[in-house]
mmCIF file of C-alpha atoms and ligand atoms in Angstrom:
data_model
loop_
_atom_site.group_PDB
_atom_site.id
_atom_site.type_symbol
_atom_site.label_atom_id
_atom_site.label_comp_id
_atom_site.label_asym_id
_atom_site.label_seq_id
_atom_site.Cartn_x
_atom_site.Cartn_y
_atom_site.Cartn_z
ATOM 1 C CA MET A 1 0.055 0.034 0.013
ATOM 2 C CA ARG A 2 1.296 3.366 -0.992
ATOM 3 C CA LYS A 3 1.665 6.330 1.577
ATOM 4 C CA GLY A 4 -0.967 8.728 1.644
ATOM 5 C CA ARG A 5 -3.529 6.195 -0.168
ATOM 6 C CA ASN A 6 -3.373 4.591 3.447
ATOM 7 C CA HIS A 7 -4.879 7.768 5.041
ATOM 8 C CA LYS A 8 -7.655 7.835 2.480
ATOM 9 C CA LEU A 9 -8.747 4.388 2.956
ATOM 10 C CA ILE A 10 -8.738 4.602 6.795
ATOM 11 C CA ARG A 11 -11.273 7.473 6.601
ATOM 12 C CA GLU A 12 -13.362 5.849 4.050
ATOM 13 C CA HIS A 13 -13.749 2.599 6.821
ATOM 14 C CA GLU A 14 -17.611 2.095 7.243
ATOM 15 C CA LEU A 15 -19.441 -0.205 9.594
ATOM 16 C CA CYS A 16 -22.189 -1.940 8.530
ATOM 17 C CA LEU A 17 -24.375 -4.725 10.212
ATOM 18 C CA VAL A 18 -25.997 -7.117 7.952
ATOM 19 C CA THR A 19 -28.368 -10.022 9.172
ATOM 20 C CA GLY A 20 -30.221 -13.551 8.083
ATOM 21 C CA ASN A 21 -33.391 -14.586 9.285
ATOM 22 C CA GLY A 22 -31.758 -16.106 12.443
ATOM 23 C CA ASN A 23 -33.164 -13.038 15.070
ATOM 24 C CA LYS A 24 -34.593 -10.206 13.166
ATOM 25 C CA GLU A 25 -35.734 -8.553 16.321
ATOM 26 C CA LEU A 26 -32.053 -8.744 17.976
ATOM 27 C CA ALA A 27 -30.341 -7.348 14.885
ATOM 28 C CA GLU A 28 -33.163 -4.417 14.621
ATOM 29 C CA LYS A 29 -32.558 -3.336 18.379
ATOM 30 C CA ILE A 30 -28.382 -3.500 17.696
ATOM 31 C CA ALA A 31 -28.835 -1.354 14.958
ATOM 32 C CA LYS A 32 -30.789 0.875 16.603
ATOM 33 C CA CYS A 33 -28.581 0.654 20.005
ATOM 34 C CA ILE A 34 -25.787 2.228 17.787
ATOM 35 C CA ASN A 35 -27.401 3.997 15.133
ATOM 36 C CA VAL A 36 -26.919 2.337 12.126
ATOM 37 C CA LYS A 37 -28.976 0.816 9.537
ATOM 38 C CA LEU A 38 -28.817 -2.980 8.907
ATOM 39 C CA GLY A 39 -28.169 -3.478 5.192
ATOM 40 C CA VAL A 40 -30.160 -4.524 2.750
ATOM 41 C CA VAL A 41 -29.570 -8.437 2.020
ATOM 42 C CA ASN A 42 -32.340 -10.954 1.388
ATOM 43 C CA VAL A 43 -32.129 -13.879 2.294
ATOM 44 C CA THR A 44 -34.340 -16.676 0.952
ATOM 45 C CA LYS A 45 -34.702 -20.487 -0.678
ATOM 46 C CA PHE A 46 -34.628 -21.818 -3.843
ATOM 47 C CA SER A 47 -37.744 -24.285 -4.153
ATOM 48 C CA ASP A 48 -35.582 -27.556 -3.347
ATOM 49 C CA GLY A 49 -34.394 -25.886 0.114
ATOM 50 C CA GLU A 50 -30.907 -24.449 -0.907
ATOM 51 C CA THR A 51 -30.241 -21.211 0.795
ATOM 52 C CA ARG A 52 -29.947 -17.989 -1.447
ATOM 53 C CA VAL A 53 -28.521 -14.837 -0.633
ATOM 54 C CA ASP A 54 -28.842 -11.447 -2.145
ATOM 55 C CA ILE A 55 -26.915 -8.690 -1.123
ATOM 56 C CA GLU A 56 -28.364 -5.066 -2.297
ATOM 57 C CA GLU A 57 -26.106 -2.950 -1.741
ATOM 58 C CA SER A 58 -21.953 -2.360 -2.214
ATOM 59 C CA MET A 59 -20.098 -3.911 0.138
ATOM 60 C CA ARG A 60 -16.779 -2.862 -1.056
ATOM 61 C CA GLY A 61 -13.913 -1.840 1.430
ATOM 62 C CA LYS A 62 -16.780 -2.177 4.272
ATOM 63 C CA ASP A 63 -16.368 -3.575 7.974
ATOM 64 C CA VAL A 64 -19.139 -5.811 8.088
ATOM 65 C CA PHE A 65 -20.897 -7.468 11.072
ATOM 66 C CA ILE A 66 -23.070 -10.264 10.361
ATOM 67 C CA ILE A 67 -25.540 -11.065 13.450
ATOM 68 C CA GLN A 68 -26.682 -14.579 12.968
ATOM 69 C CA PRO A 69 -27.277 -16.928 15.929
ATOM 70 C CA VAL A 70 -27.061 -20.888 15.308
ATOM 71 C CA CYS A 71 -30.491 -21.673 16.717
ATOM 72 C CA TYR A 72 -33.434 -23.341 15.643
ATOM 73 C CA PRO A 73 -33.726 -24.380 12.729
ATOM 74 C CA VAL A 74 -30.271 -24.836 13.478
ATOM 75 C CA ASN A 75 -28.986 -26.048 10.134
ATOM 76 C CA ASP A 76 -30.178 -23.506 7.827
ATOM 77 C CA ASN A 77 -29.206 -20.393 10.292
ATOM 78 C CA LEU A 78 -25.643 -21.939 9.919
ATOM 79 C CA MET A 79 -25.966 -22.319 6.394
ATOM 80 C CA GLU A 80 -27.383 -18.911 6.100
ATOM 81 C CA LEU A 81 -24.308 -17.324 8.359
ATOM 82 C CA LEU A 82 -22.043 -19.249 5.841
ATOM 83 C CA ILE A 83 -23.217 -18.099 2.559
ATOM 84 C CA MET A 84 -23.527 -14.539 3.623
ATOM 85 C CA THR A 85 -20.046 -14.846 4.420
ATOM 86 C CA ASP A 86 -19.124 -16.388 1.325
ATOM 87 C CA ALA A 87 -20.962 -13.827 -0.799
ATOM 88 C CA LEU A 88 -19.297 -10.879 1.613
ATOM 89 C CA MET A 89 -16.198 -12.161 0.989
ATOM 90 C CA ARG A 90 -16.660 -12.194 -2.724
ATOM 91 C CA ALA A 91 -18.247 -8.117 -2.536
ATOM 92 C CA SER A 92 -14.838 -7.268 -1.280
ATOM 93 C CA ALA A 93 -15.875 -6.647 2.496
ATOM 94 C CA ARG A 94 -13.078 -5.843 4.119
ATOM 95 C CA THR A 95 -13.116 -7.719 7.092
ATOM 96 C CA ILE A 96 -16.127 -10.044 7.858
ATOM 97 C CA ALA A 97 -17.130 -10.519 11.853
ATOM 98 C CA ALA A 98 -19.693 -13.185 12.865
ATOM 99 C CA VAL A 99 -21.777 -12.021 15.597
ATOM 100 C CA ILE A 100 -23.383 -15.255 16.727
ATOM 101 C CA PRO A 101 -25.421 -14.430 19.846
ATOM 102 C CA TYR A 102 -25.957 -18.331 20.817
ATOM 103 C CA TYR A 103 -23.465 -20.450 19.431
ATOM 104 C CA GLY A 104 -25.259 -23.697 18.799
ATOM 105 C CA TYR A 105 -23.592 -27.273 18.012
ATOM 106 C CA ALA A 106 -21.392 -26.182 21.388
ATOM 107 C CA ARG A 107 -22.490 -28.783 23.518
ATOM 108 C CA GLN A 108 -20.761 -31.387 21.330
ATOM 109 C CA ASP A 109 -16.982 -29.758 21.827
ATOM 110 C CA LYS A 110 -15.456 -32.987 23.316
ATOM 111 C CA LYS A 111 -14.989 -36.849 22.860
ATOM 112 C CA VAL A 112 -16.327 -38.601 25.713
ATOM 113 C CA LYS A 113 -17.009 -41.796 24.331
ATOM 114 C CA PRO A 114 -15.230 -43.096 21.220
ATOM 115 C CA ARG A 115 -16.232 -42.274 17.602
ATOM 116 C CA GLU A 116 -18.022 -38.989 18.980
ATOM 117 C CA PRO A 117 -17.720 -36.108 16.777
ATOM 118 C CA ILE A 118 -16.601 -32.530 17.839
ATOM 119 C CA THR A 119 -18.988 -30.425 16.433
ATOM 120 C CA ALA A 120 -17.960 -26.650 17.873
ATOM 121 C CA LYS A 121 -14.641 -27.561 16.218
ATOM 122 C CA LEU A 122 -16.047 -28.407 13.056
ATOM 123 C CA ILE A 123 -18.224 -25.093 13.285
ATOM 124 C CA ALA A 124 -15.424 -22.837 14.054
ATOM 125 C CA ASN A 125 -13.683 -24.741 10.747
ATOM 126 C CA LEU A 126 -16.453 -23.577 8.546
ATOM 127 C CA LEU A 127 -16.500 -20.375 9.729
ATOM 128 C CA GLU A 128 -12.572 -19.645 9.052
ATOM 129 C CA THR A 129 -12.795 -21.480 5.321
ATOM 130 C CA ALA A 130 -15.920 -19.149 4.595
ATOM 131 C CA GLY A 131 -13.784 -15.975 5.459
ATOM 132 C CA ILE A 132 -14.674 -14.900 8.296
ATOM 133 C CA ASP A 133 -12.134 -12.839 10.217
ATOM 134 C CA ARG A 134 -13.522 -12.417 13.593
ATOM 135 C CA VAL A 135 -16.304 -13.699 15.838
ATOM 136 C CA LEU A 136 -18.389 -12.227 18.794
ATOM 137 C CA ALA A 137 -20.396 -14.775 20.971
ATOM 138 C CA MET A 138 -22.031 -14.510 24.481
ATOM 139 C CA ASP A 139 -21.824 -17.054 26.998
ATOM 140 C CA LEU A 140 -20.351 -19.826 25.208
ATOM 141 C CA HIS A 141 -21.089 -23.423 26.711
ATOM 142 C CA ALA A 142 -17.395 -23.812 26.968
ATOM 143 C CA ALA A 143 -15.200 -21.061 27.579
ATOM 144 C CA SER A 144 -12.638 -23.136 25.411
ATOM 145 C CA ILE A 145 -14.329 -22.978 22.413
ATOM 146 C CA GLN A 146 -12.501 -19.602 22.083
ATOM 147 C CA GLY A 147 -9.503 -21.898 21.147
ATOM 148 C CA PHE A 148 -10.986 -23.789 18.167
ATOM 149 C CA PHE A 149 -10.584 -20.744 16.083
ATOM 150 C CA ASN A 150 -7.394 -19.615 15.007
ATOM 151 C CA ILE A 151 -8.720 -15.661 14.663
ATOM 152 C CA PRO A 152 -9.952 -13.909 17.506
ATOM 153 C CA VAL A 153 -12.814 -14.391 19.621
ATOM 154 C CA ASP A 154 -14.517 -11.751 21.546
ATOM 155 C CA HIS A 155 -16.630 -13.675 24.534
ATOM 156 C CA LEU A 156 -19.274 -11.469 25.464
ATOM 157 C CA SER A 157 -20.812 -12.396 29.023
ATOM 158 C CA SER A 158 -24.595 -11.486 30.088
ATOM 159 C CA ILE A 159 -23.883 -11.513 33.533
ATOM 160 C CA PRO A 160 -23.522 -8.011 34.328
ATOM 161 C CA THR A 161 -26.671 -7.162 32.105
ATOM 162 C CA VAL A 162 -28.714 -10.174 34.315
ATOM 163 C CA VAL A 163 -26.847 -8.641 37.715
ATOM 164 C CA ASN A 164 -28.131 -5.443 37.279
ATOM 165 C CA TYR A 165 -31.658 -6.881 36.315
ATOM 166 C CA PHE A 166 -31.688 -8.798 39.509
ATOM 167 C CA LYS A 167 -30.599 -5.793 41.612
ATOM 168 C CA ARG A 168 -33.423 -3.628 39.979
ATOM 169 C CA ARG A 169 -35.841 -6.147 41.492
ATOM 170 C CA GLY A 170 -34.000 -6.543 44.670
ATOM 171 C CA ILE A 171 -32.926 -10.047 44.264
ATOM 172 C CA GLY A 172 -29.843 -11.502 46.081
ATOM 173 C CA GLY A 173 -27.873 -10.370 49.075
ATOM 174 C CA ASP A 174 -27.316 -12.958 51.823
ATOM 175 C CA ASN A 175 -31.145 -14.518 51.947
ATOM 176 C CA THR A 176 -30.065 -15.940 48.046
ATOM 177 C CA VAL A 177 -28.534 -18.737 46.675
ATOM 178 C CA ILE A 178 -26.994 -18.800 43.083
ATOM 179 C CA VAL A 179 -26.918 -22.585 42.015
ATOM 180 C CA SER A 180 -24.892 -24.393 38.995
ATOM 181 C CA PRO A 181 -27.351 -26.951 37.930
ATOM 182 C CA ASP A 182 -24.005 -28.916 37.031
ATOM 183 C CA VAL A 183 -20.677 -28.607 37.779
ATOM 184 C CA GLY A 184 -19.870 -27.627 34.250
ATOM 185 C CA GLY A 185 -21.714 -24.104 34.937
ATOM 186 C CA VAL A 186 -19.854 -23.401 38.642
ATOM 187 C CA VAL A 187 -17.414 -20.185 37.562
ATOM 188 C CA ARG A 188 -20.866 -18.839 35.703
ATOM 189 C CA ALA A 189 -22.596 -19.284 38.810
ATOM 190 C CA ARG A 190 -20.010 -18.266 40.928
ATOM 191 C CA SER A 191 -19.415 -15.106 39.501
ATOM 192 C CA ILE A 192 -23.033 -14.062 39.459
ATOM 193 C CA ALA A 193 -22.811 -15.184 43.440
ATOM 194 C CA ASN A 194 -20.105 -12.644 43.906
ATOM 195 C CA ARG A 195 -21.453 -10.172 42.398
ATOM 196 C CA MET A 196 -25.015 -9.951 44.085
ATOM 197 C CA GLY A 197 -23.369 -10.989 47.570
ATOM 198 C CA SER A 198 -25.165 -14.298 47.420
ATOM 199 C CA TYR A 199 -24.465 -18.141 48.161
ATOM 200 C CA LEU A 200 -23.086 -20.649 45.978
ATOM 201 C CA ALA A 201 -24.388 -24.411 46.109
ATOM 202 C CA ILE A 202 -23.606 -27.091 43.239
ATOM 203 C CA ILE A 203 -26.019 -29.750 41.865
ATOM 204 C CA SER A 204 -24.462 -32.916 40.796
ATOM 205 C CA LYS A 205 -26.049 -33.926 37.851
ATOM 206 C CA ARG A 206 -25.235 -36.819 35.675
ATOM 207 C CA ARG A 207 -26.935 -37.568 31.683
ATOM 208 C CA THR A 208 -28.062 -41.295 31.115
ATOM 209 C CA LYS A 209 -28.497 -40.119 27.626
ATOM 210 C CA PRO A 210 -28.863 -37.430 25.885
ATOM 211 C CA ASN A 211 -31.409 -34.372 26.871
ATOM 212 C CA GLU A 212 -32.016 -36.587 29.600
ATOM 213 C CA ALA A 213 -31.205 -35.042 33.182
ATOM 214 C CA ASP A 214 -30.497 -37.196 36.588
ATOM 215 C CA ILE A 215 -29.853 -35.383 39.764
ATOM 216 C CA GLN A 216 -27.439 -36.920 42.033
ATOM 217 C CA GLU A 217 -26.858 -34.725 45.083
ATOM 218 C CA ILE A 218 -26.490 -30.756 46.218
ATOM 219 C CA ILE A 219 -23.575 -29.498 47.064
ATOM 220 C CA GLY A 220 -23.870 -26.283 49.613
ATOM 221 C CA SER A 221 -26.931 -25.506 51.988
ATOM 222 C CA VAL A 222 -30.662 -24.340 50.243
ATOM 223 C CA GLU A 223 -32.640 -24.663 53.028
ATOM 224 C CA GLY A 224 -34.914 -21.693 53.793
ATOM 225 C CA TYR A 225 -33.341 -19.481 51.051
ATOM 226 C CA LYS A 226 -34.669 -18.333 47.666
ATOM 227 C CA CYS A 227 -32.635 -19.954 44.795
ATOM 228 C CA VAL A 228 -31.867 -19.101 41.588
ATOM 229 C CA MET A 229 -30.543 -21.638 39.205
ATOM 230 C CA VAL A 230 -28.004 -20.234 36.683
ATOM 231 C CA ASP A 231 -27.434 -22.129 33.130
ATOM 232 C CA ASP A 232 -26.347 -21.193 29.804
ATOM 233 C CA ILE A 233 -28.907 -23.001 27.519
ATOM 234 C CA ILE A 234 -32.399 -24.542 28.374
ATOM 235 C CA ASP A 235 -32.978 -26.926 25.775
ATOM 236 C CA THR A 236 -35.793 -29.571 26.959
ATOM 237 C CA ALA A 237 -35.686 -27.982 30.403
ATOM 238 C CA SER A 238 -35.077 -31.248 31.976
ATOM 239 C CA THR A 239 -31.900 -29.602 33.744
ATOM 240 C CA LEU A 240 -33.796 -26.732 35.368
ATOM 241 C CA VAL A 241 -37.026 -28.523 36.301
ATOM 242 C CA LYS A 242 -35.582 -31.438 37.772
ATOM 243 C CA GLY A 243 -32.803 -29.083 39.592
ATOM 244 C CA ALA A 244 -35.614 -27.077 41.021
ATOM 245 C CA GLU A 245 -37.211 -30.260 42.103
ATOM 246 C CA ALA A 246 -34.203 -31.500 44.184
ATOM 247 C CA LEU A 247 -33.831 -27.651 45.589
ATOM 248 C CA LYS A 248 -37.565 -28.171 46.930
ATOM 249 C CA GLU A 249 -36.983 -31.331 48.629
ATOM 250 C CA HIS A 250 -34.053 -29.656 50.238
ATOM 251 C CA GLY A 251 -36.048 -27.186 51.653
ATOM 252 C CA ALA A 252 -35.562 -24.253 49.110
ATOM 253 C CA ARG A 253 -38.389 -21.157 50.175
ATOM 254 C CA GLU A 254 -38.741 -19.986 46.550
ATOM 255 C CA ILE A 255 -36.928 -21.044 42.868
ATOM 256 C CA ILE A 256 -36.652 -19.472 39.728
ATOM 257 C CA ALA A 257 -33.894 -19.941 37.235
ATOM 258 C CA TYR A 258 -31.688 -17.421 34.495
ATOM 259 C CA SER A 259 -30.619 -19.069 31.497
ATOM 260 C CA THR A 260 -28.984 -16.809 28.313
ATOM 261 C CA HIS A 261 -30.064 -18.531 25.869
ATOM 262 C CA PRO A 262 -33.585 -20.102 25.571
ATOM 263 C CA VAL A 263 -33.671 -22.812 22.932
ATOM 264 C CA LEU A 264 -36.732 -24.395 24.278
ATOM 265 C CA SER A 265 -37.145 -27.150 22.190
ATOM 266 C CA GLY A 266 -40.371 -29.665 22.263
ATOM 267 C CA ASP A 267 -42.398 -29.530 25.269
ATOM 268 C CA SER A 268 -40.110 -27.398 27.077
ATOM 269 C CA VAL A 269 -42.426 -24.756 27.534
ATOM 270 C CA GLN A 270 -45.044 -26.820 29.195
ATOM 271 C CA ARG A 271 -42.491 -28.301 31.426
ATOM 272 C CA ILE A 272 -41.280 -25.147 32.984
ATOM 273 C CA GLU A 273 -45.432 -24.176 33.090
ATOM 274 C CA ASP A 274 -46.067 -27.259 35.751
ATOM 275 C CA SER A 275 -42.693 -26.843 37.585
ATOM 276 C CA VAL A 276 -42.064 -25.823 40.963
ATOM 277 C CA LEU A 277 -40.209 -22.766 39.203
ATOM 278 C CA LYS A 278 -41.648 -19.564 40.008
ATOM 279 C CA GLU A 279 -40.201 -17.894 36.726
ATOM 280 C CA VAL A 280 -37.358 -18.199 34.430
ATOM 281 C CA ILE A 281 -35.336 -15.621 33.134
ATOM 282 C CA VAL A 282 -33.843 -15.872 29.692
ATOM 283 C CA THR A 283 -31.938 -13.094 27.195
ATOM 284 C CA ASP A 284 -33.157 -12.797 23.311
ATOM 285 C CA THR A 285 -30.232 -14.084 22.108
ATOM 286 C CA ILE A 286 -32.653 -16.774 20.557
ATOM 287 C CA PRO A 287 -36.418 -15.424 19.235
ATOM 288 C CA ILE A 288 -38.764 -17.244 21.291
ATOM 289 C CA PRO A 289 -42.034 -17.598 18.918
ATOM 290 C CA ALA A 290 -45.586 -16.128 19.895
ATOM 291 C CA ALA A 291 -46.546 -19.881 20.783
ATOM 292 C CA LYS A 292 -43.634 -20.780 23.221
ATOM 293 C CA ARG A 293 -43.777 -17.494 25.167
ATOM 294 C CA ASN A 294 -45.337 -18.199 28.724
ATOM 295 C CA LYS A 295 -45.956 -16.165 31.908
ATOM 296 C CA LYS A 296 -42.982 -17.723 33.891
ATOM 297 C CA ILE A 297 -40.542 -16.798 30.971
ATOM 298 C CA LYS A 298 -39.506 -13.108 31.366
ATOM 299 C CA VAL A 299 -37.074 -12.091 28.710
ATOM 300 C CA ILE A 300 -33.627 -9.543 29.195
ATOM 301 C CA SER A 301 -32.263 -7.870 26.382
ATOM 302 C CA VAL A 302 -28.729 -8.159 25.304
ATOM 303 C CA ALA A 303 -29.094 -5.829 22.423
ATOM 304 C CA GLY A 304 -27.107 -3.011 24.041
ATOM 305 C CA VAL A 305 -24.107 -5.258 25.256
ATOM 306 C CA PHE A 306 -23.721 -6.558 21.408
ATOM 307 C CA GLY A 307 -24.256 -3.157 20.348
ATOM 308 C CA GLU A 308 -21.661 -1.431 22.491
ATOM 309 C CA ALA A 309 -19.033 -4.294 21.609
ATOM 310 C CA ILE A 310 -19.584 -3.850 17.920
ATOM 311 C CA LEU A 311 -18.694 -0.367 17.912
ATOM 312 C CA ARG A 312 -15.752 -1.025 20.426
ATOM 313 C CA GLY A 313 -14.216 -3.742 18.011
ATOM 314 C CA PHE A 314 -15.043 -1.844 15.136
ATOM 315 C CA GLU A 315 -12.868 1.878 16.476
ATOM 316 C CA GLN A 316 -10.567 -0.800 17.721
ATOM 317 C CA ARG A 317 -10.955 -0.232 21.800
ATOM 318 C CA SER A 318 -11.178 -2.741 24.367
ATOM 319 C CA ILE A 319 -14.002 -4.883 24.504
ATOM 320 C CA SER A 320 -13.219 -6.512 28.233
ATOM 321 C CA GLU A 321 -13.587 -3.010 29.587
ATOM 322 C CA LEU A 322 -17.306 -3.433 28.918
ATOM 323 C CA PHE A 323 -17.753 -5.918 31.754
ATOM 324 C CA HIS A 324 -15.613 -5.108 34.363
HETATM 325 C C1 R5P B 401 -25.379 -28.514 29.638
HETATM 326 O O1 R5P B 401 -24.427 -29.026 29.853
HETATM 327 C C2 R5P B 401 -26.004 -27.392 29.429
HETATM 328 O O2 R5P B 401 -25.382 -26.293 30.385
HETATM 329 C C3 R5P B 401 -27.145 -27.173 29.728
HETATM 330 O O3 R5P B 401 -27.683 -27.460 31.070
HETATM 331 C C4 R5P B 401 -28.136 -28.387 28.765
HETATM 332 O O4 R5P B 401 -27.796 -27.679 27.856
HETATM 333 C C5 R5P B 401 -29.840 -27.832 29.319
HETATM 334 O O5 R5P B 401 -30.417 -28.847 28.472
HETATM 335 P P1 R5P B 401 -31.625 -29.326 29.111
HETATM 336 O O6 R5P B 401 -32.468 -28.221 29.132
HETATM 337 O O7 R5P B 401 -32.254 -30.124 27.549
HETATM 338 O O8 R5P B 401 -31.280 -29.960 30.331
#
């Protein structure tokens, strides 16, 4: 690059947000938070089900952020993300960042028995091959997934958002126990407990088969306390519902739950409705269809966190400062 031209190019860097069909509502909220218009991209399907992407404005030289969670329909949303990336790369975008509010396929992140795949790594490979330069994700199932990428990953946290929410509602303090529903979630639960001045308890969970949780024991005292169970994903809701039953049996006074990603598959919503859980707080990383909305499920928005992280990434400012 010749001197002089470089300066001109830097001046012309432009931030662009685009989205597929994964979570348009969140993408619109993020765009509003940072006062940027969403780029015009049409993501439709050929009649045989193949994904088709039309980018209807120039992307040449832009720093593009694609907002797309890998949520239901998981494979379609993943293919949309990959194909949008390919289109942007061929359209000469300067950089392409994948903003993945919910990183699907993350639960298969290691081989626990022979002949299992590691899909969390496979997805990382696919994204890099397609042309992604960096990733912004929230509350990854395991923080070690960052290492599956050979490009920068900004791992955003929903913890400050939910802790502020709890504080506004007067939840927390020394009459409350934050409960991790499994050993894998202890770091997350401890961080929330510390910020809320509350105690920590851990449920020891065993899986007999995928999507079925079996409670073994509770480590820590919950008798007479308000319990807040904290998990990254609610899929079938079996972990939270069975955990809540166990807490009740051990004398918990009231049980609520917080989970970042409301996957809410199958009859999970009914299961929550019928459970001893008083309420379940989730974020908007995944859209909840009207048919699955329920009085017990409350949604808090993380659009502001994503908006601020996108701006800071674009302006080359620290993102970690956001979470201190
Ligand atoms: C598992 O390790 C995850 O952190 C969640 O606990 C799990 O995905 C929840 O699944 P389900 O709602 O089906 O019990």
